Tab-separated table of C-alpha atoms in Angstrom:
chain	number	residue	atom	x	y	z
A	1	MET	CA	32.199	29.796	55.389
A	2	LYS	CA	31.280	32.998	54.484
A	3	GLU	CA	31.366	32.345	50.753
A	4	ILE	CA	29.313	28.723	51.460
A	5	LYS	CA	26.910	31.394	53.340
A	6	ASN	CA	26.523	33.778	50.092
A	7	GLN	CA	25.756	31.153	47.555
A	8	ARG	CA	22.256	31.479	46.565
A	9	GLY	CA	20.638	27.340	45.826
A	10	PHE	CA	16.759	25.759	45.561
A	11	ALA	CA	14.757	26.834	48.254
A	12	LEU	CA	12.774	24.598	48.857
A	13	ILE	CA	9.266	25.902	48.007
A	14	GLU	CA	11.071	26.243	44.351
A	15	PHE	CA	11.736	22.862	44.501
A	16	ALA	CA	8.565	21.891	45.637
A	17	ILE	CA	6.768	23.570	42.446
A	18	ALA	CA	9.488	22.264	39.768
A	19	LEU	CA	9.270	18.299	41.280
A	20	PRO	CA	5.592	18.032	40.375
A	21	LEU	CA	6.024	20.065	37.048
A	22	LEU	CA	8.499	17.752	36.259
A	23	ILE	CA	7.326	14.461	36.915
A	24	LEU	CA	3.974	16.019	34.845
A	25	LEU	CA	6.514	16.805	31.293
A	26	LEU	CA	7.794	13.141	31.900
A	27	HIS	CA	4.798	11.427	32.358
A	28	VAL	CA	3.631	13.116	28.954
A	29	LEU	CA	6.944	12.793	26.982
A	30	GLY	CA	6.661	8.760	28.261
A	31	SER	CA	2.980	8.708	27.084
A	32	VAL	CA	4.009	10.147	23.686
A	33	SER	CA	6.981	8.209	23.323
A	34	LEU	CA	5.181	5.038	23.911
A	35	SER	CA	1.952	6.354	21.694
A	36	ALA	CA	4.941	7.196	18.698
A	37	TRP	CA	6.775	3.337	19.290
A	38	LYS	CA	2.993	1.888	19.019
A	39	ILE	CA	2.381	3.890	15.767
A	40	SER	CA	5.708	3.628	14.253
A	41	ARG	CA	5.212	-0.489	14.411
A	42	GLU	CA	1.714	0.040	13.026
A	43	GLN	CA	3.106	2.076	10.273
A	44	VAL	CA	5.729	-0.231	9.107
A	45	ALA	CA	2.933	-3.267	9.608
A	46	ASP	CA	0.550	-1.170	7.650
A	47	TYR	CA	3.308	-0.420	4.975
A	48	VAL	CA	4.326	-4.140	4.740
A	49	LEU	CA	0.426	-5.357	4.455
A	50	GLU	CA	-0.077	-2.618	1.173
A	51	THR	CA	3.227	-3.176	-0.228
A	52	GLU	CA	2.375	-7.512	-0.085
A	53	ALA	CA	-1.198	-6.803	-1.557
A	54	GLN	CA	0.240	-4.512	-4.423
A	55	GLU	CA	2.704	-7.079	-5.460
A	56	VAL	CA	0.304	-9.776	-5.354
A	57	ILE	CA	-1.718	-7.926	-7.798
A	58	GLU	CA	1.211	-6.630	-10.064
A	59	ARG	CA	2.830	-10.269	-10.078
A	60	ILE	CA	-0.696	-11.772	-10.884
A	61	THR	CA	-1.315	-8.767	-13.641
A	62	THR	CA	1.626	-8.823	-15.132
A	63	ASP	CA	1.269	-12.387	-15.462
A	64	ALA	CA	-2.318	-12.562	-17.011
A	65	ARG	CA	-1.374	-10.108	-20.191
A	66	ALA	CA	0.978	-12.577	-20.905
A	67	ALA	CA	-0.876	-15.635	-20.617
A	68	TYR	CA	-2.404	-17.392	-23.469
A	69	GLU	CA	-5.148	-19.894	-21.597
A	70	ILE	CA	-6.159	-18.657	-17.967
A	71	THR	CA	-8.366	-21.181	-15.987
A	72	ILE	CA	-10.061	-20.214	-12.715
A	73	LYS	CA	-10.333	-23.139	-10.415
A	74	LYS	CA	-11.223	-24.244	-6.757
A	75	ASN	CA	-13.762	-21.983	-6.403
A	76	GLY	CA	-12.813	-18.493	-7.881
A	77	GLN	CA	-9.663	-19.094	-5.471
A	78	ARG	CA	-7.043	-20.122	-7.332
A	79	VAL	CA	-6.050	-18.916	-11.038
A	80	ILE	CA	-3.862	-21.029	-13.384
A	81	PHE	CA	-1.885	-18.646	-15.943
A	82	MET	CA	-0.268	-20.822	-19.121
A	83	CYS	CA	2.772	-19.045	-20.871
A	84	HIS	CA	5.110	-19.499	-23.361
A	85	THR	CA	8.464	-18.308	-22.343
A	86	GLN	CA	12.357	-19.080	-23.819
A	87	THR	CA	15.044	-20.672	-22.405
A	88	THR	CA	18.503	-21.085	-23.470
A	89	ASP	CA	20.633	-24.312	-23.510
A	90	LYS	CA	24.678	-24.150	-22.478
A	91	LEU	CA	24.549	-24.012	-26.551
A	92	LEU	CA	22.712	-21.114	-26.355
A	93	THR	CA	19.851	-22.127	-28.579
A	94	PHE	CA	16.695	-20.726	-28.151
A	95	GLU	CA	14.308	-23.263	-27.181
A	96	ASN	CA	10.191	-22.346	-26.058
A	97	VAL	CA	8.928	-24.499	-23.158
A	98	GLN	CA	5.945	-24.285	-21.397
A	99	ASP	CA	5.474	-22.416	-18.305
A	100	THR	CA	2.656	-22.561	-15.839
A	101	ARG	CA	1.966	-20.082	-12.844
A	102	ILE	CA	-0.257	-21.094	-10.421
A	103	TYR	CA	-1.624	-18.499	-7.696
A	104	ASP	CA	-3.425	-20.069	-4.775
A	105	VAL	CA	-4.341	-19.738	-1.020
A	106	HIS	CA	-2.895	-22.092	0.815
A	107	THR	CA	-2.996	-22.760	4.604
A	108	PRO	CA	-0.169	-24.829	5.806
A	109	LYS	CA	-0.384	-27.370	8.348
A	110	ASN	CA	1.561	-25.628	11.057
A	111	ASP	CA	-0.188	-22.531	10.783
A	112	VAL	CA	-3.896	-21.038	11.330
A	113	TYR	CA	-3.650	-18.282	8.670
A	114	SER	CA	-3.597	-18.123	4.757
A	115	HIS	CA	-1.071	-16.747	2.773
A	116	VAL	CA	-1.155	-16.655	-1.316
A	117	TYR	CA	1.110	-18.970	-3.089
A	118	PHE	CA	2.787	-18.798	-6.067
A	119	LYS	CA	3.527	-21.978	-7.630
A	120	HIS	CA	5.821	-22.168	-10.880
A	121	THR	CA	6.587	-25.176	-13.008
A	122	ASP	CA	8.074	-25.373	-16.648
A	123	ASP	CA	10.495	-28.291	-18.407
A	124	GLU	CA	13.462	-27.141	-15.744
A	125	LYS	CA	12.136	-25.530	-12.988
A	126	ASN	CA	9.180	-26.710	-10.075
A	127	TYR	CA	8.795	-24.571	-7.111
A	128	THR	CA	6.084	-23.466	-4.848
A	129	SER	CA	6.646	-20.530	-2.364
A	130	PRO	CA	4.406	-18.307	-0.316
A	131	ILE	CA	4.509	-14.498	-1.577
A	132	THR	CA	2.951	-13.258	1.232
A	133	GLY	CA	3.572	-13.227	5.124
A	134	LYS	CA	7.453	-13.699	4.685
A	135	SER	CA	7.867	-10.150	6.229
A	136	SER	CA	8.617	-10.649	10.090
A	137	TYR	CA	7.750	-6.786	10.609
A	138	GLY	CA	4.228	-7.021	8.942
A	139	GLU	CA	2.195	-10.703	9.971
A	140	THR	CA	-0.101	-10.367	6.829
A	141	PHE	CA	-2.718	-12.759	5.838
A	142	ILE	CA	-5.149	-13.525	3.320
A	143	LYS	CA	-9.359	-13.442	3.856
A	144	ARG	CA	-10.054	-13.070	0.216
A	145	LEU	CA	-8.515	-13.845	-3.391
A	146	GLU	CA	-10.957	-14.298	-5.460
A	147	PHE	CA	-10.974	-14.663	-9.473
A	148	SER	CA	-13.766	-14.122	-11.871
A	149	ALA	CA	-14.068	-13.518	-15.785
A	150	LEU	CA	-15.378	-9.981	-16.061
A	151	THR	CA	-15.181	-10.343	-19.759
A	152	LYS	CA	-14.026	-13.265	-21.982
A	153	ASN	CA	-10.548	-12.606	-21.556
A	154	VAL	CA	-10.532	-9.286	-18.661
A	155	LEU	CA	-9.551	-10.676	-15.418
A	156	HIS	CA	-11.183	-9.668	-12.427
A	157	ILE	CA	-9.377	-9.691	-9.016
A	158	THR	CA	-10.006	-9.261	-5.384
A	159	LEU	CA	-7.593	-9.588	-2.464
A	160	GLU	CA	-8.417	-8.937	1.088
A	161	MET	CA	-5.675	-9.051	3.505
A	162	ASP	CA	-5.594	-8.400	7.178
A	163	ASN	CA	-2.889	-7.646	8.871
A	164	LYS	CA	-2.438	-9.577	13.104
A	165	VAL	CA	-0.397	-6.206	14.429
A	166	THR	CA	-2.938	-3.698	13.889
A	167	GLY	CA	-5.862	-5.179	12.590
A	168	GLN	CA	-5.856	-3.400	9.465
A	169	MET	CA	-7.418	-4.318	6.559
A	170	VAL	CA	-6.634	-3.503	2.861
A	171	LYS	CA	-9.153	-4.585	-0.039
A	172	LEU	CA	-8.104	-4.111	-2.856
A	173	SER	CA	-10.020	-4.654	-6.545
A	174	THR	CA	-8.646	-4.296	-10.430
A	175	ALA	CA	-9.108	-6.337	-13.499
A	176	VAL	CA	-6.304	-6.921	-16.226
A	177	PHE	CA	-7.271	-7.350	-19.685
A	178	ALA	CA	-5.560	-10.629	-21.525
A	179	PRO	CA	-4.867	-9.891	-25.350
A	180	ALA	CA	-3.289	-13.746	-25.598
A	181	CYS	CA	-6.583	-15.535	-24.160
A	182	PRO	CA	-9.319	-16.112	-26.385
A	183	LYS	CA	-11.189	-16.750	-23.191
A	184	ILE	CA	-10.996	-17.260	-19.892
A	185	ILE	CA	-12.175	-20.713	-18.477
A	186	ASP	CA	-13.911	-20.480	-14.965
A	187	THR	CA	-14.530	-24.283	-13.881
A	188	ARG	CA	-17.629	-23.189	-11.646
A	189	TYR	CA	-19.781	-22.808	-14.918
A	190	PRO	CA	-19.520	-25.753	-16.744
A	191	ASP	CA	-20.530	-24.029	-20.088
A	192	ASN	CA	-17.203	-22.196	-19.345
A	193	ASP	CA	-15.223	-25.465	-20.124
B	1	MET	CA	37.584	52.715	31.511
B	2	THR	CA	38.926	53.213	34.804
B	3	ARG	CA	39.852	50.538	37.068
B	4	SER	CA	36.533	50.978	39.304
B	5	GLY	CA	34.869	50.778	36.071
B	6	VAL	CA	36.034	47.156	35.229
B	7	PHE	CA	35.099	46.346	38.733
B	8	ALA	CA	31.492	47.455	38.393
B	9	ALA	CA	31.004	46.283	34.903
B	10	VAL	CA	32.417	42.202	36.199
B	11	MET	CA	30.264	43.042	39.029
B	12	LYS	CA	26.963	43.408	36.779
B	13	HIS	CA	27.892	40.579	35.113
B	14	GLN	CA	28.024	38.110	37.773
B	15	ASN	CA	24.603	39.720	38.940
B	16	GLU	CA	23.096	38.564	36.034
B	17	ARG	CA	20.650	35.476	36.587
B	18	GLY	CA	20.551	33.144	32.948
B	19	PHE	CA	18.663	30.102	32.410
B	20	MET	CA	18.552	27.516	34.993
B	21	LEU	CA	19.207	24.158	34.061
B	22	LEU	CA	15.982	22.944	35.151
B	23	SER	CA	15.111	25.374	32.723
B	24	ALA	CA	16.387	24.379	29.688
B	25	VAL	CA	15.467	20.457	31.010
B	26	PHE	CA	11.825	22.027	31.138
B	27	LEU	CA	12.241	24.018	27.548
B	28	THR	CA	13.568	20.500	25.653
B	29	LEU	CA	10.761	17.940	27.310
B	30	ILE	CA	7.962	20.516	26.322
B	31	VAL	CA	9.390	21.472	22.368
B	32	SER	CA	10.403	17.458	21.962
B	33	THR	CA	7.115	16.498	23.396
B	34	ALA	CA	4.784	18.756	20.563
B	35	ALA	CA	7.407	17.926	17.562
B	36	MET	CA	6.247	14.012	18.558
B	37	ILE	CA	2.629	15.194	18.628
B	38	LEU	CA	2.700	16.575	15.133
B	39	MET	CA	5.093	14.030	13.853
B	40	ASN	CA	2.296	11.269	14.761
B	41	VAL	CA	-0.485	13.365	13.861
B	42	GLN	CA	1.350	13.172	10.208
B	43	ALA	CA	1.980	10.124	10.142
B	44	LYS	CA	-1.704	8.231	10.025
B	45	VAL	CA	-2.851	11.531	7.620
B	46	GLN	CA	0.086	9.908	5.233
B	47	GLN	CA	-0.632	6.478	5.775
B	48	ARG	CA	-4.691	7.028	5.221
B	49	ASP	CA	-3.716	8.434	1.801
B	50	SER	CA	-1.637	6.041	0.575
B	51	THR	CA	-4.432	3.167	1.199
B	52	LEU	CA	-6.491	5.227	-0.862
B	53	TYR	CA	-4.191	6.556	-3.788
B	54	LEU	CA	-3.763	2.298	-4.215
B	55	THR	CA	-7.613	1.911	-4.451
B	56	ALA	CA	-7.570	4.767	-6.989
B	57	ILE	CA	-4.982	3.483	-8.799
B	58	ASN	CA	-6.246	-0.124	-8.807
B	59	LEU	CA	-9.926	1.120	-9.987
B	60	ALA	CA	-8.146	3.119	-13.028
B	61	ASN	CA	-6.541	-0.579	-14.378
B	62	GLU	CA	-9.613	-2.048	-14.036
B	63	GLN	CA	-11.739	0.603	-15.932
B	64	PHE	CA	-8.229	0.684	-18.460
B	65	ALA	CA	-8.588	-3.418	-18.602
B	66	ILE	CA	-12.119	-3.407	-19.949
B	67	LEU	CA	-11.700	-0.325	-22.382
B	68	GLU	CA	-8.485	-2.552	-24.032
B	69	SER	CA	-11.089	-5.557	-24.350
B	70	ARG	CA	-13.113	-3.507	-25.901
B	71	ALA	CA	-10.636	-1.693	-28.235
B	72	ALA	CA	-9.808	-4.991	-29.132
B	73	GLU	CA	-13.051	-6.168	-30.265
B	74	ASN	CA	-13.137	-2.449	-32.041
B	75	ASN	CA	-16.005	-2.164	-29.827
B	76	LEU	CA	-14.181	1.104	-28.742
B	77	THR	CA	-15.968	4.671	-29.679
B	78	ASN	CA	-15.199	7.729	-28.473
B	79	GLY	CA	-17.218	9.900	-25.734
B	80	SER	CA	-17.618	10.108	-21.617
B	81	TYR	CA	-17.566	7.068	-19.858
B	82	ASN	CA	-18.972	5.929	-15.705
B	83	PHE	CA	-17.139	3.309	-14.453
B	84	LEU	CA	-17.609	-0.062	-16.470
B	85	GLY	CA	-16.143	-2.381	-13.880
B	86	GLU	CA	-17.768	-4.176	-10.977
B	87	SER	CA	-15.531	-3.382	-8.392
B	88	ASP	CA	-17.197	-1.451	-4.766
B	89	LEU	CA	-16.393	2.164	-5.735
B	90	LYS	CA	-17.046	2.369	-1.756
B	91	SER	CA	-13.770	1.342	0.040
B	92	LEU	CA	-13.053	1.184	3.846
B	93	ASN	CA	-9.444	1.585	3.251
B	94	GLY	CA	-7.625	3.702	5.386
B	95	VAL	CA	-10.807	5.025	7.029
B	96	LYS	CA	-11.420	3.315	11.042
B	97	GLU	CA	-14.238	0.745	11.325
B	98	ASP	CA	-16.782	3.455	12.285
B	99	SER	CA	-16.310	6.001	9.424
B	100	PRO	CA	-18.542	5.970	6.573
B	101	PRO	CA	-16.509	4.327	3.484
B	102	VAL	CA	-14.698	6.602	1.497
B	103	VAL	CA	-16.471	6.302	-2.112
B	104	PHE	CA	-14.548	6.924	-5.373
B	105	ASN	CA	-15.581	8.503	-8.422
B	106	ILE	CA	-14.411	7.288	-11.877
B	107	LYS	CA	-14.326	9.849	-14.812
B	108	THR	CA	-13.668	8.501	-18.463
B	109	THR	CA	-13.194	10.099	-21.519
B	110	VAL	CA	-12.106	8.512	-25.149
B	111	SER	CA	-11.052	10.277	-28.330
B	112	GLY	CA	-8.912	9.550	-31.432
B	113	ASP	CA	-8.792	7.976	-34.389
B	114	ASP	CA	-10.286	4.359	-35.725
B	115	THR	CA	-6.518	3.299	-34.770
B	116	LEU	CA	-5.814	4.907	-31.601
B	117	LYS	CA	-7.564	6.147	-28.759
B	118	LYS	CA	-6.530	8.939	-25.686
B	119	VAL	CA	-8.254	7.319	-22.931
B	120	LYS	CA	-8.123	9.558	-19.924
B	121	ILE	CA	-9.937	8.455	-16.330
B	122	THR	CA	-10.051	11.308	-13.396
B	123	VAL	CA	-10.294	9.607	-10.293
B	124	ASN	CA	-11.511	11.441	-7.353
B	125	TRP	CA	-12.618	10.350	-3.927
B	126	ASP	CA	-15.294	12.094	-1.314
B	127	ILE	CA	-12.288	13.244	1.352
B	128	LYS	CA	-11.977	17.152	1.361
B	129	ASN	CA	-8.361	18.836	-0.374
B	130	THR	CA	-7.660	15.705	-2.123
B	131	PRO	CA	-7.091	16.326	-5.868
B	132	PRO	CA	-7.636	13.709	-8.382
B	133	ILE	CA	-5.547	11.641	-10.306
B	134	GLU	CA	-5.704	11.558	-13.435
B	135	PHE	CA	-4.385	8.597	-16.052
B	136	GLU	CA	-3.935	8.798	-19.586
B	137	LYS	CA	-3.144	5.795	-21.957
B	138	ILE	CA	-2.906	5.601	-25.809
B	139	ILE	CA	-5.022	1.996	-26.785
B	140	ALA	CA	-4.529	0.016	-30.551
B	141	THR	CA	-7.866	-0.854	-31.859
B	142	HIS	CA	-7.645	-4.517	-33.193
B	143	LYS	CA	-9.628	-7.042	-34.337
B	144	GLU	CA	-7.945	-9.521	-33.600
B	145	THR	CA	-5.386	-9.953	-31.024
B	146	VAL	CA	-4.115	-13.249	-30.744
B	147	ASN	CA	-1.748	-14.682	-33.275
B	148	GLU	CA	-3.036	-17.656	-35.811
B	149	GLY	CA	0.894	-19.146	-34.805
B	150	ASP	CA	0.856	-19.289	-31.398
């Protein structure tokens, strides 16, 4: 009993000061943690947005460099690349095939947002697939994808993408030289046809 | 040490007051809060920079494309060039909605002989402490780039 009396514990005044301080600190920590979570979510979403925008530009420029015929359609929102590729059959003989690659902005029936679709057609395959808006982290959509002929064999590309999560927008503009294409056809200008 | 000396030392140790558990908890909270705030600030800065770098790379590629086109027509001469493309050099990428746009500046120098041209493009933008990005490419000049057999 004597030992218990000699032990020192919290005084009421210590507790009265420490408890509000602890509550204040926990509030600050909670706010910062929430902010950090929001920022990390936005970071991932913006990263996905940038990556998808970069991927669209890189795929289009890579195909443009290989194309021997480039046609701009649908008021500048669709581009068609005609390329030559080689395939092998079971006998391992090489065969030249015509390869058509189409990049297009399309809004699916059950969606209000537009995405970039890639349509690939050759003698063996024919498929269409979206190349943006696939990531569950990013939730991106296309605001604008426009093609134009800067010179007779330089294709200009403007891409505007938005992020549904953060509202962040990325606008990228670039151009690509198509060495194998003698003249880019833009259907908006009839004299080019 | 005598027996009384040992006893005195033990008693002194028992009377010392170290950190209380509450002090340790407070310290941890303060340090972690400060660290999280710093990390958030750093992440925001890096995000803005990466978007601006991406814009700069695409603008440089546009300049390269036009110079390649000129080289293909044997129409690329040595000298300095401004931006020859059509893209807007004012970019809102990586800036807040109410902030003024970031303005890019592109300088190009072309040197070399009649067959091979060395193209150097320097891209910078009007944000302090941002070093310019430099791109170099060797471009061959041609009169025709399409083979008749294609």
